[in-house]
Amino acid sequence: MAHGRPTKRRDMFPAAFILPPLVWQASFFITPLVFLVWMSFWRVKNFRLTRDFVTANWERIYNAGFFYDAYVHTFTLATVNALVVSVLAFPAAYFLAFRAGPKVRQLAIVFLVTPFFTSYLVRIYSLQIILAEHGIINSALGLVGLGPITMLSTSFATVVGFLTLTLPLVILVQLLALSQVDKRLMEAASNLGVPPFEAVFKVVIPSAKVGLIMAGTFGFLLSFGDYVSPLFLGGSKPPTLSILIADQVKSGNNWPRASVVAVTMVVTLVAVLLLMTSLAYAKRGKK
Amino acid sequence: MTKVDPFAFWSRGIGRRQFLAGSTALGAMAATGLGPRRAHAEETLNILTWPGHADPAVVGPFEEKYGVDVVAKEYVGGENMLALVNQSPPGTYDVVLSDAEYVVMLRDGGFIEEMDPADYPFDSLFPEFKKFPGHWLDDKLYSMIIRFGYLGLAYRTDALTKEEVESYAIMWDEKVKGGVGFFDWYLPSMGCLSLYNGNEKPFDIDDAAFDKLKETLFSLAPQSSGFYSMADTFSSLTSGAAKCIPGIGDWITLLLAKDGVPVDATVPKEGGIQWTESMSIMAGSTKKDLAKAFIQYMTSAEGQMRSAMMPAYNASIPSKPGWEMLNAEHPDEAVRLRMTFDDRNVLDEYAEGKIHIRRTPVQQDIETWNDAWTEFKSL
C-alpha cells in the first residue's frame, strides 16, 4: 500500500509528456482529416461550397482517366526518388559514420542541415537556371559540341527537385541508423576474413535495416506529396496528385473533388508507411 | 464583421514608432534601400487583382494623395478569382479587377454593385470601349474598363520566323516538338485552338465542335513542353524551354523583349482573342467612396499611362487622354506599346476583325472545358 501512490505518480509522468503531442495531433491532424473526408461529399454550386452528402465527387474522380494517370505517375516518381536517394545517400552516411573523424562529421551535419534554412521554392527556381535549355549544364555541353538536352519539364527534373528536398534528410537518418551499428560486429567480420565491401551487405545493412528502410520511406513520403518540384521543374507534365488538387481548386473552387484526391493520398501514405514499418521490423524466417 | 489582418501590427504605428525610435538596423536598411518603401498609411484599400496592379509604379500617386495603402490579393485566372471571392467574408476586398467575361458571375453572385456611369470618364474612352458588352449588364454599368490586350501566339524569334507563326499550324511542326508551352488556363489556350478549328465564335460552339476542339487539343500533347503559371510563362520563354505558347500575347512578350529576350507575339491569320481587365466595387466593401476614387484614378490619364507601363505586365489602354500622356511623357514606351496616333497601332488590329472577345463557354459549362484541359495535361 505504501508504494501505491508513488507508482501511480510515476505512471502519470510519461502520460503528461505524451499528452501535448497527442492533443496537437488530434487538433491539427485528426480533426482536419475528418473534415477533409466529410468535405469530399459536399457539392460546389456556382463556385460556392454547399454542405451535402453526395458521392458524385468520388465517382467523378475515380472514373477519370487523368486521376489514375496522375496516381501512377506520382507513385512511380516517389518510388524512384526513394530508391535513388537511398543509394545516393548511403556512401555519404557510411563515410560519416565509420570513416570520418568527429570534426568532419559535425561539419557535415551542419552542411546537411543548412539547406533547410533556405526556401525550398528558391532552391527549385535556382535549379531551373541550371537545367534550362540555355542553362548552365547545356551551356557547358555546348562548349564541347554536345546538347542541348531537354531537362526542364521532364520527370528527370522533377526527381532532381525531389532529391534536393530529400537527400540531406535521408543522409541524416541513415547516419543516425549507421551510428547505432555495433562496430565490434564489423571487426568480427573482418577478423573472420569477410572483405569490407561484403561486410557492408552482410553486417552493416542488416544491422541498420530499420533506419535505412525508414530513411527511404521518408524519401517516398516527402516526394509523394510535393507540389513545388513537379510544378516548377516538371512543368506539370504530366500532373502529379498534388497538382491535380491545386487544379481542382483553382479552376472551379472544387474543394470536394480536391478532398477526394487528398484523402486518397493520405490513405496511400499511411499504407506505405505501415508496409515499410512492418518490413523494417520483420524478423528473419526461422531455420 | 471583424477583419483578420495578420500584418495589422505593421500599420498600427507601434512597430513604426519602435523602428523610428532609432534602431540602428533599420537605419542601415533604409540607407541601403532595403527598408520599407515609405511610412505605411493607417488606411488600406484592399483589391483582388491579377498580379502587379498594386505596384507603387501604378498606384503610388493615388496612395500619396489619399494617404492609403493599396493592398492586393493576387490571382491568376477568372475561376481562381471567383473561388477567392466566394470563400472570403464580405468586406475582405473593396475593389475587384476582373476579366470582362466574369463580371456577370460577380454580379449574379451579388458580389459587386452597380456603378454610376457619371462617376467615370466615359468621354475619354475610344468608341470601341464605351459600351463594352461584359461590363454593361441589362444596360447597367458593373465594371469600368482599365486595360486590354490580344492573345494569339507568343514565340521565340530565334526558333521561329514571323512567316512561320502566321498560322497556329506551326504548333504541330517537328521544329517545335517538345517546345510548345501552355499557359495553365483552359480559356485562352482552348479559345485560340477553337479559332484554329475555324469556329467563328470560338467559345460558342456545339458539342460536335467541342469534341473536335478536344481532338485538336489532345493532338498537341506530344509537342508540349509543359504547363506554366504566370511567372513560369515568363521564365519558360526566357530559358527557351518553350519556343511558342498559344493563348498569350503582348502582355507577356513586351516586357521580355524590352529585357532583350528574343520573343514576340502575333495574332495568326485564324484570329486572336481579346482580353480586358476592368474594375468593380465590391458590394460588401465598407470603403466604397475610396474604392470609387481608386477606379477614377485608374481611369484618369495618369492612372491609365501608369497601368499601360505596369512593371508586372504591360497592356493597351482604352483612354485617349492616357494615350496622349503616354506619347507626351514616354514617347519611346508609346512606340514600344504600339499606342501612337500616327503609325499602325493596337486599335487597327481590332478594326481588322481578327480579334474575338474572350468569353466563358456558352454551350457547355465551364467544368466541361476545365475537365478537358485537365485530361489534356495528363496525356
PDB file of N, CA, C and O in Angstrom, chain B residues 284-341:
ATOM      1  N   GLY B 284     -19.715  44.286 -50.591  1.00  0.00           N
ATOM      2  CA  GLY B 284     -19.502  44.219 -49.148  1.00  0.00           C
ATOM      3  C   GLY B 284     -18.484  45.219 -48.626  1.00  0.00           C
ATOM      4  O   GLY B 284     -18.178  45.232 -47.430  1.00  0.00           O
ATOM      5  N   SER B 285     -17.943  46.056 -49.510  1.00  0.00           N
ATOM      6  CA  SER B 285     -16.907  47.000 -49.081  1.00  0.00           C
ATOM      7  C   SER B 285     -17.475  48.047 -48.130  1.00  0.00           C
ATOM      8  O   SER B 285     -18.605  48.504 -48.293  1.00  0.00           O
ATOM      9  N   THR B 286     -16.643  48.395 -47.157  1.00  0.00           N
ATOM     10  CA  THR B 286     -17.047  49.467 -46.239  1.00  0.00           C
ATOM     11  C   THR B 286     -16.376  50.783 -46.636  1.00  0.00           C
ATOM     12  O   THR B 286     -16.500  51.778 -45.946  1.00  0.00           O
ATOM     13  N   LYS B 287     -15.647  50.736 -47.749  1.00  0.00           N
ATOM     14  CA  LYS B 287     -14.933  51.942 -48.209  1.00  0.00           C
ATOM     15  C   LYS B 287     -15.292  52.228 -49.657  1.00  0.00           C
ATOM     16  O   LYS B 287     -14.409  52.328 -50.515  1.00  0.00           O
ATOM     17  N   LYS B 288     -16.564  52.320 -49.926  1.00  0.00           N
ATOM     18  CA  LYS B 288     -16.985  52.446 -51.322  1.00  0.00           C
ATOM     19  C   LYS B 288     -16.560  53.762 -51.960  1.00  0.00           C
ATOM     20  O   LYS B 288     -16.269  53.815 -53.155  1.00  0.00           O
ATOM     21  N   ASP B 289     -16.526  54.838 -51.172  1.00  0.00           N
ATOM     22  CA  ASP B 289     -16.095  56.122 -51.743  1.00  0.00           C
ATOM     23  C   ASP B 289     -14.632  56.062 -52.149  1.00  0.00           C
ATOM     24  O   ASP B 289     -14.241  56.565 -53.203  1.00  0.00           O
ATOM     25  N   LEU B 290     -13.839  55.416 -51.289  1.00  0.00           N
ATOM     26  CA  LEU B 290     -12.413  55.272 -51.591  1.00  0.00           C
ATOM     27  C   LEU B 290     -12.232  54.352 -52.810  1.00  0.00           C
ATOM     28  O   LEU B 290     -11.393  54.600 -53.676  1.00  0.00           O
ATOM     29  N   ALA B 291     -13.059  53.306 -52.858  1.00  0.00           N
ATOM     30  CA  ALA B 291     -12.993  52.384 -53.992  1.00  0.00           C
ATOM     31  C   ALA B 291     -13.327  53.120 -55.286  1.00  0.00           C
ATOM     32  O   ALA B 291     -12.660  52.940 -56.317  1.00  0.00           O
ATOM     33  N   LYS B 292     -14.348  53.981 -55.215  1.00  0.00           N
ATOM     34  CA  LYS B 292     -14.720  54.752 -56.408  1.00  0.00           C
ATOM     35  C   LYS B 292     -13.579  55.695 -56.815  1.00  0.00           C
ATOM     36  O   LYS B 292     -13.237  55.801 -57.988  1.00  0.00           O
ATOM     37  N   ALA B 293     -13.003  56.349 -55.811  1.00  0.00           N
ATOM     38  CA  ALA B 293     -11.889  57.266 -56.102  1.00  0.00           C
ATOM     39  C   ALA B 293     -10.721  56.520 -56.744  1.00  0.00           C
ATOM     40  O   ALA B 293     -10.044  57.039 -57.633  1.00  0.00           O
ATOM     41  N   PHE B 294     -10.517  55.282 -56.296  1.00  0.00           N
ATOM     42  CA  PHE B 294      -9.417  54.484 -56.863  1.00  0.00           C
ATOM     43  C   PHE B 294      -9.682  54.166 -58.340  1.00  0.00           C
ATOM     44  O   PHE B 294      -8.796  54.298 -59.182  1.00  0.00           O
ATOM     45  N   ILE B 295     -10.909  53.781 -58.626  1.00  0.00           N
ATOM     46  CA  ILE B 295     -11.232  53.461 -60.027  1.00  0.00           C
ATOM     47  C   ILE B 295     -11.174  54.736 -60.872  1.00  0.00           C
ATOM     48  O   ILE B 295     -10.734  54.712 -62.026  1.00  0.00           O
ATOM     49  N   GLN B 296     -11.583  55.853 -60.276  1.00  0.00           N
ATOM     50  CA  GLN B 296     -11.468  57.132 -61.010  1.00  0.00           C
ATOM     51  C   GLN B 296     -10.006  57.444 -61.319  1.00  0.00           C
ATOM     52  O   GLN B 296      -9.673  57.893 -62.407  1.00  0.00           O
ATOM     53  N   TYR B 297      -9.144  57.155 -60.343  1.00  0.00           N
ATOM     54  CA  TYR B 297      -7.713  57.372 -60.576  1.00  0.00           C
ATOM     55  C   TYR B 297      -7.204  56.447 -61.687  1.00  0.00           C
ATOM     56  O   TYR B 297      -6.478  56.874 -62.583  1.00  0.00           O
ATOM     57  N   MET B 298      -7.598  55.183 -61.612  1.00  0.00           N
ATOM     58  CA  MET B 298      -7.100  54.211 -62.593  1.00  0.00           C
ATOM     59  C   MET B 298      -7.610  54.510 -64.006  1.00  0.00           C
ATOM     60  O   MET B 298      -7.022  54.061 -64.982  1.00  0.00           O
ATOM     61  N   THR B 299      -8.719  55.241 -64.122  1.00  0.00           N
ATOM     62  CA  THR B 299      -9.230  55.585 -65.452  1.00  0.00           C
ATOM     63  C   THR B 299      -8.819  56.993 -65.870  1.00  0.00           C
ATOM     64  O   THR B 299      -9.163  57.438 -66.963  1.00  0.00           O
ATOM     65  N   SER B 300      -8.088  57.693 -64.987  1.00  0.00           N
ATOM     66  CA  SER B 300      -7.587  59.025 -65.350  1.00  0.00           C
ATOM     67  C   SER B 300      -6.394  58.867 -66.289  1.00  0.00           C
ATOM     68  O   SER B 300      -5.858  57.761 -66.443  1.00  0.00           O
ATOM     69  N   ALA B 301      -5.983  59.958 -66.897  1.00  0.00           N
ATOM     70  CA  ALA B 301      -4.857  59.888 -67.841  1.00  0.00           C
ATOM     71  C   ALA B 301      -3.615  59.327 -67.158  1.00  0.00           C
ATOM     72  O   ALA B 301      -2.934  58.445 -67.701  1.00  0.00           O
ATOM     73  N   GLU B 302      -3.329  59.810 -65.948  1.00  0.00           N
ATOM     74  CA  GLU B 302      -2.119  59.343 -65.270  1.00  0.00           C
ATOM     75  C   GLU B 302      -2.223  57.861 -64.892  1.00  0.00           C
ATOM     76  O   GLU B 302      -1.294  57.081 -65.110  1.00  0.00           O
ATOM     77  N   GLY B 303      -3.363  57.487 -64.318  1.00  0.00           N
ATOM     78  CA  GLY B 303      -3.556  56.081 -63.931  1.00  0.00           C
ATOM     79  C   GLY B 303      -3.464  55.175 -65.148  1.00  0.00           C
ATOM     80  O   GLY B 303      -2.872  54.090 -65.083  1.00  0.00           O
ATOM     81  N   GLN B 304      -4.039  55.618 -66.233  1.00  0.00           N
ATOM     82  CA  GLN B 304      -4.009  54.822 -67.464  1.00  0.00           C
ATOM     83  C   GLN B 304      -2.581  54.678 -68.007  1.00  0.00           C
ATOM     84  O   GLN B 304      -2.152  53.590 -68.380  1.00  0.00           O
ATOM     85  N   MET B 305      -1.870  55.794 -68.024  1.00  0.00           N
ATOM     86  CA  MET B 305      -0.491  55.746 -68.526  1.00  0.00           C
ATOM     87  C   MET B 305       0.367  54.801 -67.672  1.00  0.00           C
ATOM     88  O   MET B 305       1.109  53.971 -68.189  1.00  0.00           O
ATOM     89  N   ARG B 306       0.206  54.919 -66.366  1.00  0.00           N
ATOM     90  CA  ARG B 306       0.992  54.052 -65.478  1.00  0.00           C
ATOM     91  C   ARG B 306       0.572  52.593 -65.604  1.00  0.00           C
ATOM     92  O   ARG B 306       1.399  51.687 -65.519  1.00  0.00           O
ATOM     93  N   SER B 307      -0.711  52.366 -65.804  1.00  0.00           N
ATOM     94  CA  SER B 307      -1.191  50.993 -65.959  1.00  0.00           C
ATOM     95  C   SER B 307      -0.636  50.369 -67.237  1.00  0.00           C
ATOM     96  O   SER B 307      -0.287  49.185 -67.260  1.00  0.00           O
ATOM     97  N   ALA B 308      -0.557  51.170 -68.297  1.00  0.00           N
ATOM     98  CA  ALA B 308      -0.013  50.648 -69.565  1.00  0.00           C
ATOM     99  C   ALA B 308       1.406  50.150 -69.377  1.00  0.00           C
ATOM    100  O   ALA B 308       1.813  49.132 -69.950  1.00  0.00           O
ATOM    101  N   MET B 309       2.167  50.860 -68.542  1.00  0.00           N
ATOM    102  CA  MET B 309       3.589  50.521 -68.362  1.00  0.00           C
ATOM    103  C   MET B 309       3.816  49.669 -67.111  1.00  0.00           C
ATOM    104  O   MET B 309       4.945  49.529 -66.655  1.00  0.00           O
ATOM    105  N   MET B 310       2.753  49.116 -66.556  1.00  0.00           N
ATOM    106  CA  MET B 310       2.847  48.362 -65.295  1.00  0.00           C
ATOM    107  C   MET B 310       4.005  47.353 -65.352  1.00  0.00           C
ATOM    108  O   MET B 310       4.089  46.560 -66.291  1.00  0.00           O
ATOM    109  N   PRO B 311       4.895  47.386 -64.359  1.00  0.00           N
ATOM    110  CA  PRO B 311       6.093  46.525 -64.425  1.00  0.00           C
ATOM    111  C   PRO B 311       5.798  45.025 -64.537  1.00  0.00           C
ATOM    112  O   PRO B 311       6.542  44.307 -65.182  1.00  0.00           O
ATOM    113  N   ALA B 312       4.710  44.545 -63.942  1.00  0.00           N
ATOM    114  CA  ALA B 312       4.445  43.095 -63.975  1.00  0.00           C
ATOM    115  C   ALA B 312       4.115  42.630 -65.383  1.00  0.00           C
ATOM    116  O   ALA B 312       4.578  41.585 -65.826  1.00  0.00           O
ATOM    117  N   TYR B 313       3.281  43.355 -66.072  1.00  0.00           N
ATOM    118  CA  TYR B 313       2.991  43.066 -67.476  1.00  0.00           C
ATOM    119  C   TYR B 313       2.294  44.269 -68.113  1.00  0.00           C
ATOM    120  O   TYR B 313       1.408  44.855 -67.537  1.00  0.00           O
ATOM    121  N   ASN B 314       2.770  44.613 -69.287  1.00  0.00           N
ATOM    122  CA  ASN B 314       2.242  45.783 -69.992  1.00  0.00           C
ATOM    123  C   ASN B 314       0.892  45.451 -70.620  1.00  0.00           C
ATOM    124  O   ASN B 314       0.516  44.290 -70.743  1.00  0.00           O
ATOM    125  N   ALA B 315       0.190  46.507 -71.028  1.00  0.00           N
ATOM    126  CA  ALA B 315      -1.103  46.296 -71.681  1.00  0.00           C
ATOM    127  C   ALA B 315      -1.462  47.528 -72.492  1.00  0.00           C
ATOM    128  O   ALA B 315      -0.814  48.576 -72.387  1.00  0.00           O
ATOM    129  N   SER B 316      -2.493  47.391 -73.302  1.00  0.00           N
ATOM    130  CA  SER B 316      -3.026  48.542 -74.022  1.00  0.00           C
ATOM    131  C   SER B 316      -4.083  49.191 -73.133  1.00  0.00           C
ATOM    132  O   SER B 316      -4.699  48.524 -72.300  1.00  0.00           O
ATOM    133  N   ILE B 317      -4.277  50.493 -73.340  1.00  0.00           N
ATOM    134  CA  ILE B 317      -5.258  51.207 -72.507  1.00  0.00           C
ATOM    135  C   ILE B 317      -6.339  51.805 -73.403  1.00  0.00           C
ATOM    136  O   ILE B 317      -6.076  52.175 -74.550  1.00  0.00           O
ATOM    137  N   PRO B 318      -7.557  51.917 -72.879  1.00  0.00           N
ATOM    138  CA  PRO B 318      -8.674  52.379 -73.715  1.00  0.00           C
ATOM    139  C   PRO B 318      -8.927  53.888 -73.653  1.00  0.00           C
ATOM    140  O   PRO B 318      -9.886  54.362 -74.238  1.00  0.00           O
ATOM    141  N   SER B 319      -8.078  54.618 -72.941  1.00  0.00           N
ATOM    142  CA  SER B 319      -8.318  56.044 -72.708  1.00  0.00           C
ATOM    143  C   SER B 319      -7.486  56.905 -73.657  1.00  0.00           C
ATOM    144  O   SER B 319      -6.263  56.804 -73.689  1.00  0.00           O
ATOM    145  N   LYS B 320      -8.162  57.783 -74.376  1.00  0.00           N
ATOM    146  CA  LYS B 320      -7.444  58.665 -75.308  1.00  0.00           C
ATOM    147  C   LYS B 320      -6.502  59.627 -74.561  1.00  0.00           C
ATOM    148  O   LYS B 320      -5.340  59.772 -74.942  1.00  0.00           O
ATOM    149  N   PRO B 321      -6.962  60.279 -73.479  1.00  0.00           N
ATOM    150  CA  PRO B 321      -6.021  61.125 -72.724  1.00  0.00           C
ATOM    151  C   PRO B 321      -4.833  60.315 -72.182  1.00  0.00           C
ATOM    152  O   PRO B 321      -3.737  60.839 -72.050  1.00  0.00           O
ATOM    153  N   GLY B 322      -5.078  59.040 -71.879  1.00  0.00           N
ATOM    154  CA  GLY B 322      -3.990  58.169 -71.424  1.00  0.00           C
ATOM    155  C   GLY B 322      -2.959  57.995 -72.524  1.00  0.00           C
ATOM    156  O   GLY B 322      -1.748  58.070 -72.282  1.00  0.00           O
ATOM    157  N   TRP B 323      -3.419  57.767 -73.732  1.00  0.00           N
ATOM    158  CA  TRP B 323      -2.508  57.661 -74.885  1.00  0.00           C
ATOM    159  C   TRP B 323      -1.728  58.978 -75.048  1.00  0.00           C
ATOM    160  O   TRP B 323      -0.519  58.962 -75.287  1.00  0.00           O
ATOM    161  N   GLU B 324      -2.451  60.081 -74.931  1.00  0.00           N
ATOM    162  CA  GLU B 324      -1.801  61.393 -75.146  1.00  0.00           C
ATOM    163  C   GLU B 324      -0.711  61.622 -74.107  1.00  0.00           C
ATOM    164  O   GLU B 324       0.391  62.065 -74.436  1.00  0.00           O
ATOM    165  N   MET B 325      -1.004  61.303 -72.877  1.00  0.00           N
ATOM    166  CA  MET B 325       0.003  61.500 -71.822  1.00  0.00           C
ATOM    167  C   MET B 325       1.192  60.566 -72.030  1.00  0.00           C
ATOM    168  O   MET B 325       2.344  60.974 -71.844  1.00  0.00           O
ATOM    169  N   LEU B 326       0.897  59.344 -72.426  1.00  0.00           N
ATOM    170  CA  LEU B 326       1.967  58.374 -72.673  1.00  0.00           C
ATOM    171  C   LEU B 326       2.882  58.869 -73.801  1.00  0.00           C
ATOM    172  O   LEU B 326       4.112  58.827 -73.691  1.00  0.00           O
ATOM    173  N   ASN B 327       2.274  59.379 -74.878  1.00  0.00           N
ATOM    174  CA  ASN B 327       3.064  59.874 -76.009  1.00  0.00           C
ATOM    175  C   ASN B 327       3.874  61.117 -75.642  1.00  0.00           C
ATOM    176  O   ASN B 327       4.981  61.319 -76.127  1.00  0.00           O
ATOM    177  N   ALA B 328       3.289  61.939 -74.742  1.00  0.00           N
ATOM    178  CA  ALA B 328       3.988  63.171 -74.359  1.00  0.00           C
ATOM    179  C   ALA B 328       5.118  62.893 -73.374  1.00  0.00           C
ATOM    180  O   ALA B 328       6.214  63.437 -73.501  1.00  0.00           O
ATOM    181  N   GLU B 329       4.855  62.014 -72.409  1.00  0.00           N
ATOM    182  CA  GLU B 329       5.844  61.815 -71.339  1.00  0.00           C
ATOM    183  C   GLU B 329       6.787  60.640 -71.579  1.00  0.00           C
ATOM    184  O   GLU B 329       7.908  60.635 -71.103  1.00  0.00           O
ATOM    185  N   HIS B 330       6.308  59.630 -72.294  1.00  0.00           N
ATOM    186  CA  HIS B 330       7.148  58.454 -72.555  1.00  0.00           C
ATOM    187  C   HIS B 330       7.011  58.032 -74.020  1.00  0.00           C
ATOM    188  O   HIS B 330       6.466  56.956 -74.301  1.00  0.00           O
ATOM    189  N   PRO B 331       7.479  58.870 -74.933  1.00  0.00           N
ATOM    190  CA  PRO B 331       7.270  58.571 -76.366  1.00  0.00           C
ATOM    191  C   PRO B 331       7.846  57.214 -76.794  1.00  0.00           C
ATOM    192  O   PRO B 331       7.241  56.523 -77.626  1.00  0.00           O
ATOM    193  N   ASP B 332       8.977  56.833 -76.213  1.00  0.00           N
ATOM    194  CA  ASP B 332       9.567  55.531 -76.572  1.00  0.00           C
ATOM    195  C   ASP B 332       8.665  54.376 -76.156  1.00  0.00           C
ATOM    196  O   ASP B 332       8.505  53.397 -76.877  1.00  0.00           O
ATOM    197  N   GLU B 333       8.094  54.505 -74.970  1.00  0.00           N
ATOM    198  CA  GLU B 333       7.183  53.465 -74.482  1.00  0.00           C
ATOM    199  C   GLU B 333       5.920  53.402 -75.349  1.00  0.00           C
ATOM    200  O   GLU B 333       5.390  52.333 -75.613  1.00  0.00           O
ATOM    201  N   ALA B 334       5.464  54.585 -75.790  1.00  0.00           N
ATOM    202  CA  ALA B 334       4.267  54.624 -76.652  1.00  0.00           C
ATOM    203  C   ALA B 334       4.531  53.860 -77.948  1.00  0.00           C
ATOM    204  O   ALA B 334       3.669  53.108 -78.416  1.00  0.00           O
ATOM    205  N   VAL B 335       5.733  54.003 -78.480  1.00  0.00           N
ATOM    206  CA  VAL B 335       6.087  53.285 -79.719  1.00  0.00           C
ATOM    207  C   VAL B 335       6.169  51.795 -79.420  1.00  0.00           C
ATOM    208  O   VAL B 335       5.633  50.959 -80.153  1.00  0.00           O
ATOM    209  N   ARG B 336       6.856  51.447 -78.344  1.00  0.00           N
ATOM    210  CA  ARG B 336       7.025  50.035 -77.989  1.00  0.00           C
ATOM    211  C   ARG B 336       5.684  49.351 -77.732  1.00  0.00           C
ATOM    212  O   ARG B 336       5.468  48.212 -78.133  1.00  0.00           O
ATOM    213  N   LEU B 337       4.784  50.087 -77.096  1.00  0.00           N
ATOM    214  CA  LEU B 337       3.477  49.502 -76.763  1.00  0.00           C
ATOM    215  C   LEU B 337       2.470  49.673 -77.904  1.00  0.00           C
ATOM    216  O   LEU B 337       1.306  49.316 -77.765  1.00  0.00           O
ATOM    217  N   ARG B 338       2.907  50.215 -78.998  1.00  0.00           N
ATOM    218  CA  ARG B 338       2.085  50.432 -80.206  1.00  0.00           C
ATOM    219  C   ARG B 338       0.814  51.219 -79.873  1.00  0.00           C
ATOM    220  O   ARG B 338      -0.290  50.838 -80.213  1.00  0.00           O
ATOM    221  N   MET B 339       1.040  52.333 -79.172  1.00  0.00           N
ATOM    222  CA  MET B 339      -0.082  53.209 -78.867  1.00  0.00           C
ATOM    223  C   MET B 339       0.236  54.638 -79.316  1.00  0.00           C
ATOM    224  O   MET B 339       0.075  55.603 -78.562  1.00  0.00           O
ATOM    225  N   THR B 340       0.718  54.759 -80.551  1.00  0.00           N
ATOM    226  CA  THR B 340       0.955  56.077 -81.139  1.00  0.00           C
ATOM    227  C   THR B 340      -0.200  56.385 -82.087  1.00  0.00           C
ATOM    228  O   THR B 340      -0.853  55.470 -82.592  1.00  0.00           O
ATOM    229  N   PHE B 341      -0.417  57.659 -82.328  1.00  0.00           N
ATOM    230  CA  PHE B 341      -1.583  58.049 -83.131  1.00  0.00           C
ATOM    231  C   PHE B 341      -1.280  57.986 -84.630  1.00  0.00           C
ATOM    232  O   PHE B 341      -2.181  57.780 -85.443  1.00  0.00           O
TER     233      PHE B 341
END
